[in-house]
Amino acid sequence: AKVHAAAQARQGYGKNVRLVAVSKTKPVEAIKAAYDAGHRHFGENYVQELVAKAPALPNDIEWHFIGTLQSNKVAQLLKVVGASLACVETVGTPKLARALDKAARALSASQKLKIMIQVNTSGEESKGGVEPDLCAELARTISKECAGLEIAGLMTIGAPDYSGCRSEDFESLRKCRREVAEVLSISEDDLELSMGMSNDFETAIGQGSTSVRVGSQIFGARDYTVKK
C-alpha cells in the first residue's frame, strides 16, 4: 500500500512501480504465503538459496537475482531457475556480462536474459557495481558483445539511509540512465531504475524508481544463520 501511495503521489514520473519482495533467508513457506496473497516478484541474494527454493515454488514466480554473482555460478543459476529468472540486477563487470551471455545463449537461441547494470553510486568499497563514470561504457560493451542479454535498466544499493531523505544515490543513477540511453540510442523511459529498499523506498519512488526491493517490512527480520 505504501509503494502504491508513493507512486501515485509523485510528480514527473510514471505511476507504475514494481515491488520486489526480498526473500533471502526466508523459508519456502513464507514465500508461498506471499505468493498465495497475490505477489509474484521475489528477490534473492544467494545462488545456492535460490536454486534450492525455485524448484519448490510455482514456476510463474518472477525471480530477481540481487546479490553478488560469481561467474562460476552463472550456469547453475540459469539452468535451475530457467525462464522464471526475470532479471539479474547486479551486473557490474564485462566478465560477468559475458558469462551470463554465454549461459543465456546456451539455454535459448531466441530468449534474451534481462539484466540490470549495477552502479556503485555511493563509492563504498563494500558495495559492488561499476563506477558511475564508467556505466555508459559498460552498457556499450554489453550491447555490442552480448547478444543474449537485454539491458533492462540500472540498479543501485546506495549508502544506508535512516533519515529517509538521502537522494544523492538516486540522482546519480538517473544521470547514469541519461548517459546509457544516449549511448544505446534509446529513450530513458526504456530503462528501469531499481533503487530503494526498506528504509528509503518512498524517497526512491519520489526520485523516479520503477522497482523497489523490500524485505524486512514484508517478511520481518532476517535470520542470517540460515546457510547460503
mmCIF file of C-alpha atoms in Angstrom:
data_model
loop_
_atom_site.group_PDB
_atom_site.id
_atom_site.type_symbol
_atom_site.label_atom_id
_atom_site.label_comp_id
_atom_site.label_asym_id
_atom_site.label_seq_id
_atom_site.Cartn_x
_atom_site.Cartn_y
_atom_site.Cartn_z
ATOM 1 C CA ALA A 1 0.000 0.000 0.000
ATOM 2 C CA LYS A 2 2.859 2.394 0.808
ATOM 3 C CA VAL A 3 4.515 1.683 -2.526
ATOM 4 C CA HIS A 4 1.282 2.352 -4.399
ATOM 5 C CA ALA A 5 0.598 5.543 -2.462
ATOM 6 C CA ALA A 6 4.110 6.886 -3.070
ATOM 7 C CA ALA A 7 3.858 6.075 -6.783
ATOM 8 C CA GLN A 8 0.523 7.848 -7.128
ATOM 9 C CA ALA A 9 1.766 10.920 -5.268
ATOM 10 C CA ARG A 10 4.957 11.519 -7.223
ATOM 11 C CA GLN A 11 5.204 14.154 -9.925
ATOM 12 C CA GLY A 12 7.012 13.932 -13.256
ATOM 13 C CA TYR A 13 7.308 10.138 -13.340
ATOM 14 C CA GLY A 14 5.016 7.270 -14.261
ATOM 15 C CA LYS A 15 2.739 5.766 -11.653
ATOM 16 C CA ASN A 16 3.848 2.149 -12.014
ATOM 17 C CA VAL A 17 6.393 0.815 -9.522
ATOM 18 C CA ARG A 18 7.284 -2.847 -9.068
ATOM 19 C CA LEU A 19 7.652 -4.224 -5.555
ATOM 20 C CA VAL A 20 10.292 -6.961 -5.357
ATOM 21 C CA ALA A 21 9.857 -8.879 -2.112
ATOM 22 C CA VAL A 22 13.345 -9.717 -0.866
ATOM 23 C CA SER A 23 13.063 -13.246 0.439
ATOM 24 C CA LYS A 24 16.686 -14.126 1.230
ATOM 25 C CA THR A 25 16.998 -16.441 4.273
ATOM 26 C CA LYS A 26 13.210 -16.821 4.311
ATOM 27 C CA PRO A 27 11.685 -20.315 4.103
ATOM 28 C CA VAL A 28 9.697 -21.568 1.145
ATOM 29 C CA GLU A 29 6.547 -21.467 3.290
ATOM 30 C CA ALA A 30 6.854 -17.701 3.817
ATOM 31 C CA ILE A 31 7.351 -17.090 0.105
ATOM 32 C CA LYS A 32 4.397 -19.333 -0.735
ATOM 33 C CA ALA A 33 2.213 -17.357 1.677
ATOM 34 C CA ALA A 34 3.130 -14.112 -0.109
ATOM 35 C CA TYR A 35 2.529 -15.838 -3.450
ATOM 36 C CA ASP A 36 -0.908 -17.000 -2.313
ATOM 37 C CA ALA A 37 -1.669 -13.384 -1.373
ATOM 38 C CA GLY A 38 -1.022 -12.419 -4.995
ATOM 39 C CA HIS A 39 2.650 -11.422 -5.058
ATOM 40 C CA ARG A 40 4.819 -12.615 -7.945
ATOM 41 C CA HIS A 41 8.163 -10.739 -7.877
ATOM 42 C CA PHE A 42 10.739 -12.007 -5.385
ATOM 43 C CA GLY A 43 14.402 -11.151 -4.898
ATOM 44 C CA GLU A 44 17.186 -13.463 -3.789
ATOM 45 C CA ASN A 45 20.832 -12.706 -2.985
ATOM 46 C CA TYR A 46 22.460 -16.125 -2.950
ATOM 47 C CA VAL A 47 22.658 -18.628 -5.800
ATOM 48 C CA GLN A 48 22.568 -21.713 -3.562
ATOM 49 C CA GLU A 49 19.471 -20.455 -1.806
ATOM 50 C CA LEU A 50 17.639 -19.563 -4.997
ATOM 51 C CA VAL A 51 18.386 -22.830 -6.807
ATOM 52 C CA ALA A 52 17.051 -24.688 -3.756
ATOM 53 C CA LYS A 53 13.867 -22.625 -3.478
ATOM 54 C CA ALA A 54 12.835 -22.127 -7.107
ATOM 55 C CA PRO A 55 12.007 -25.770 -7.927
ATOM 56 C CA ALA A 56 9.843 -25.981 -4.793
ATOM 57 C CA LEU A 57 7.693 -22.993 -5.729
ATOM 58 C CA PRO A 58 5.275 -22.149 -8.572
ATOM 59 C CA ASN A 59 7.033 -21.551 -11.884
ATOM 60 C CA ASP A 60 5.191 -18.306 -12.585
ATOM 61 C CA ILE A 61 7.143 -16.575 -9.811
ATOM 62 C CA GLU A 62 9.433 -13.947 -11.310
ATOM 63 C CA TRP A 63 12.802 -14.151 -9.578
ATOM 64 C CA HIS A 64 15.159 -11.184 -9.418
ATOM 65 C CA PHE A 65 18.761 -12.004 -8.552
ATOM 66 C CA ILE A 66 20.000 -9.069 -6.473
ATOM 67 C CA GLY A 67 23.169 -10.334 -4.807
ATOM 68 C CA THR A 68 26.816 -10.660 -5.730
ATOM 69 C CA LEU A 69 27.100 -13.189 -8.545
ATOM 70 C CA GLN A 70 30.286 -15.088 -9.286
ATOM 71 C CA SER A 71 30.902 -16.050 -12.897
ATOM 72 C CA ASN A 72 31.411 -19.715 -11.976
ATOM 73 C CA LYS A 73 27.852 -19.924 -10.601
ATOM 74 C CA VAL A 74 26.113 -18.373 -13.590
ATOM 75 C CA ALA A 75 25.445 -21.609 -15.479
ATOM 76 C CA GLN A 76 23.893 -23.277 -12.430
ATOM 77 C CA LEU A 77 21.672 -20.270 -11.744
ATOM 78 C CA LEU A 78 20.294 -20.092 -15.272
ATOM 79 C CA LYS A 79 19.911 -23.836 -15.710
ATOM 80 C CA VAL A 80 17.961 -24.402 -12.488
ATOM 81 C CA VAL A 81 15.827 -21.244 -12.363
ATOM 82 C CA GLY A 82 15.366 -21.080 -16.135
ATOM 83 C CA ALA A 83 12.558 -18.960 -17.547
ATOM 84 C CA SER A 84 11.499 -17.946 -14.028
ATOM 85 C CA LEU A 85 14.633 -15.789 -13.755
ATOM 86 C CA ALA A 86 13.113 -12.424 -14.586
ATOM 87 C CA CYS A 87 16.268 -10.361 -14.185
ATOM 88 C CA VAL A 88 19.845 -10.389 -12.905
ATOM 89 C CA GLU A 89 20.136 -6.927 -11.366
ATOM 90 C CA THR A 90 23.789 -6.995 -10.305
ATOM 91 C CA VAL A 91 25.902 -6.899 -13.465
ATOM 92 C CA GLY A 92 28.854 -4.623 -12.832
ATOM 93 C CA THR A 93 31.668 -6.021 -14.977
ATOM 94 C CA PRO A 94 32.198 -7.132 -18.591
ATOM 95 C CA LYS A 95 33.392 -10.505 -17.274
ATOM 96 C CA LEU A 96 30.080 -11.250 -15.555
ATOM 97 C CA ALA A 97 28.107 -9.952 -18.535
ATOM 98 C CA ARG A 98 29.991 -12.276 -20.884
ATOM 99 C CA ALA A 99 29.452 -15.267 -18.581
ATOM 100 C CA LEU A 100 25.712 -14.537 -18.415
ATOM 101 C CA ASP A 101 25.577 -14.047 -22.174
ATOM 102 C CA LYS A 102 27.283 -17.380 -22.827
ATOM 103 C CA ALA A 103 24.956 -19.234 -20.451
ATOM 104 C CA ALA A 104 21.835 -17.477 -21.747
ATOM 105 C CA ARG A 105 22.606 -18.275 -25.386
ATOM 106 C CA ALA A 106 23.361 -21.889 -24.490
ATOM 107 C CA LEU A 107 19.887 -22.234 -22.991
ATOM 108 C CA SER A 108 17.934 -20.326 -25.631
ATOM 109 C CA ALA A 109 18.793 -19.020 -29.072
ATOM 110 C CA SER A 110 15.813 -16.665 -29.096
ATOM 111 C CA GLN A 111 15.034 -15.644 -25.497
ATOM 112 C CA LYS A 112 17.253 -12.892 -24.122
ATOM 113 C CA LEU A 113 18.078 -12.702 -20.426
ATOM 114 C CA LYS A 114 17.161 -9.396 -18.840
ATOM 115 C CA ILE A 115 19.903 -7.799 -16.789
ATOM 116 C CA MET A 116 20.468 -4.541 -14.969
ATOM 117 C CA ILE A 117 23.768 -2.751 -14.672
ATOM 118 C CA GLN A 118 24.617 -2.263 -11.016
ATOM 119 C CA VAL A 119 26.124 1.148 -10.316
ATOM 120 C CA ASN A 120 28.116 1.892 -7.162
ATOM 121 C CA THR A 121 26.642 5.349 -6.680
ATOM 122 C CA SER A 122 27.886 5.732 -3.109
ATOM 123 C CA GLY A 123 31.515 4.874 -3.834
ATOM 124 C CA GLU A 124 31.661 2.450 -0.913
ATOM 125 C CA GLU A 125 34.240 -0.319 -1.250
ATOM 126 C CA SER A 126 31.801 -2.754 0.353
ATOM 127 C CA LYS A 127 29.308 -2.275 -2.487
ATOM 128 C CA GLY A 128 29.501 -3.917 -5.878
ATOM 129 C CA GLY A 129 28.831 -2.280 -9.198
ATOM 130 C CA VAL A 130 30.504 -0.158 -11.813
ATOM 131 C CA GLU A 131 31.579 3.403 -11.071
ATOM 132 C CA PRO A 132 29.054 5.951 -12.382
ATOM 133 C CA ASP A 133 31.564 7.427 -14.845
ATOM 134 C CA LEU A 134 32.093 4.007 -16.431
ATOM 135 C CA CYS A 135 28.456 2.920 -16.581
ATOM 136 C CA ALA A 136 27.737 4.076 -20.132
ATOM 137 C CA GLU A 137 30.865 2.368 -21.448
ATOM 138 C CA LEU A 138 29.853 -0.914 -19.794
ATOM 139 C CA ALA A 139 26.416 -0.597 -21.376
ATOM 140 C CA ARG A 140 28.053 -0.045 -24.759
ATOM 141 C CA THR A 141 30.200 -3.152 -24.317
ATOM 142 C CA ILE A 142 27.258 -5.327 -23.303
ATOM 143 C CA SER A 143 25.149 -4.039 -26.173
ATOM 144 C CA LYS A 144 27.872 -4.787 -28.719
ATOM 145 C CA GLU A 145 29.213 -8.083 -27.402
ATOM 146 C CA CYS A 146 26.378 -9.832 -25.553
ATOM 147 C CA ALA A 147 23.599 -10.727 -27.958
ATOM 148 C CA GLY A 148 21.961 -12.984 -25.380
ATOM 149 C CA LEU A 149 21.367 -10.156 -22.914
ATOM 150 C CA GLU A 150 18.839 -7.335 -22.769
ATOM 151 C CA ILE A 151 19.731 -4.288 -20.691
ATOM 152 C CA ALA A 152 16.514 -3.699 -18.777
ATOM 153 C CA GLY A 153 17.796 -0.847 -16.648
ATOM 154 C CA LEU A 154 20.127 0.242 -13.872
ATOM 155 C CA MET A 155 20.302 -0.719 -10.210
ATOM 156 C CA THR A 156 21.941 0.739 -7.128
ATOM 157 C CA ILE A 157 22.065 -0.162 -3.464
ATOM 158 C CA GLY A 158 23.335 3.192 -2.280
ATOM 159 C CA ALA A 159 24.536 4.223 1.148
ATOM 160 C CA PRO A 160 22.404 3.331 4.176
ATOM 161 C CA ASP A 161 19.694 5.913 4.716
ATOM 162 C CA TYR A 162 17.985 6.004 8.069
ATOM 163 C CA SER A 163 16.784 9.577 7.685
ATOM 164 C CA GLY A 164 14.543 8.931 4.711
ATOM 165 C CA CYS A 165 15.873 11.958 2.882
ATOM 166 C CA ARG A 166 19.180 10.924 1.261
ATOM 167 C CA SER A 167 18.817 11.356 -2.500
ATOM 168 C CA GLU A 168 22.370 11.615 -3.890
ATOM 169 C CA ASP A 169 22.470 7.968 -4.988
ATOM 170 C CA PHE A 170 19.138 8.259 -6.770
ATOM 171 C CA GLU A 171 20.203 11.417 -8.570
ATOM 172 C CA SER A 172 23.413 9.699 -9.654
ATOM 173 C CA LEU A 173 21.513 6.698 -11.042
ATOM 174 C CA ARG A 174 19.179 8.958 -13.014
ATOM 175 C CA LYS A 175 22.233 10.697 -14.512
ATOM 176 C CA CYS A 176 23.678 7.311 -15.469
ATOM 177 C CA ARG A 177 20.388 6.385 -17.134
ATOM 178 C CA ARG A 178 20.533 9.513 -19.291
ATOM 179 C CA GLU A 179 24.065 8.628 -20.386
ATOM 180 C CA VAL A 180 23.240 4.969 -21.069
ATOM 181 C CA ALA A 181 20.130 5.897 -23.061
ATOM 182 C CA GLU A 182 22.231 8.204 -25.215
ATOM 183 C CA VAL A 183 24.891 5.548 -25.827
ATOM 184 C CA LEU A 184 22.285 2.931 -26.748
ATOM 185 C CA SER A 185 20.170 5.398 -28.752
ATOM 186 C CA ILE A 186 17.017 4.581 -26.824
ATOM 187 C CA SER A 187 14.563 6.512 -24.684
ATOM 188 C CA GLU A 188 15.273 6.912 -20.977
ATOM 189 C CA ASP A 189 11.796 5.512 -20.401
ATOM 190 C CA ASP A 190 13.003 2.196 -21.840
ATOM 191 C CA LEU A 191 15.429 1.777 -18.940
ATOM 192 C CA GLU A 192 14.198 0.877 -15.472
ATOM 193 C CA LEU A 193 15.624 2.248 -12.245
ATOM 194 C CA SER A 194 15.886 -0.353 -9.493
ATOM 195 C CA MET A 195 16.544 1.735 -6.402
ATOM 196 C CA GLY A 196 15.081 1.944 -2.942
ATOM 197 C CA MET A 197 14.983 -0.576 -0.090
ATOM 198 C CA SER A 198 13.089 -0.955 3.173
ATOM 199 C CA ASN A 199 14.448 2.235 4.756
ATOM 200 C CA ASP A 200 14.219 4.552 1.767
ATOM 201 C CA PHE A 201 11.852 3.157 -0.859
ATOM 202 C CA GLU A 202 9.384 6.029 -0.524
ATOM 203 C CA THR A 203 12.153 8.561 -1.176
ATOM 204 C CA ALA A 204 13.379 6.447 -4.097
ATOM 205 C CA ILE A 205 9.920 6.310 -5.630
ATOM 206 C CA GLY A 206 9.678 10.083 -5.372
ATOM 207 C CA GLN A 207 13.002 10.250 -7.216
ATOM 208 C CA GLY A 208 11.807 8.102 -10.125
ATOM 209 C CA SER A 209 12.384 4.483 -9.103
ATOM 210 C CA THR A 210 10.490 1.905 -11.154
ATOM 211 C CA SER A 211 11.376 -1.052 -8.912
ATOM 212 C CA VAL A 212 11.958 -1.186 -5.148
ATOM 213 C CA ARG A 213 13.422 -4.055 -3.142
ATOM 214 C CA VAL A 214 11.761 -4.525 0.226
ATOM 215 C CA GLY A 215 12.322 -7.423 2.616
ATOM 216 C CA SER A 216 12.002 -6.796 6.327
ATOM 217 C CA GLN A 217 8.783 -4.794 6.020
ATOM 218 C CA ILE A 218 7.200 -7.763 4.257
ATOM 219 C CA PHE A 219 8.760 -10.815 5.888
ATOM 220 C CA GLY A 220 10.090 -9.410 9.173
ATOM 221 C CA ALA A 221 13.679 -9.501 10.426
ATOM 222 C CA ARG A 222 16.032 -11.954 8.717
ATOM 223 C CA ASP A 223 17.820 -14.914 10.257
ATOM 224 C CA TYR A 224 21.368 -14.776 8.931
ATOM 225 C CA THR A 225 22.228 -18.131 10.488
ATOM 226 C CA VAL A 226 20.500 -19.736 7.504
ATOM 227 C CA LYS A 227 23.120 -21.337 5.282
ATOM 228 C CA LYS A 228 23.745 -19.550 1.981
#
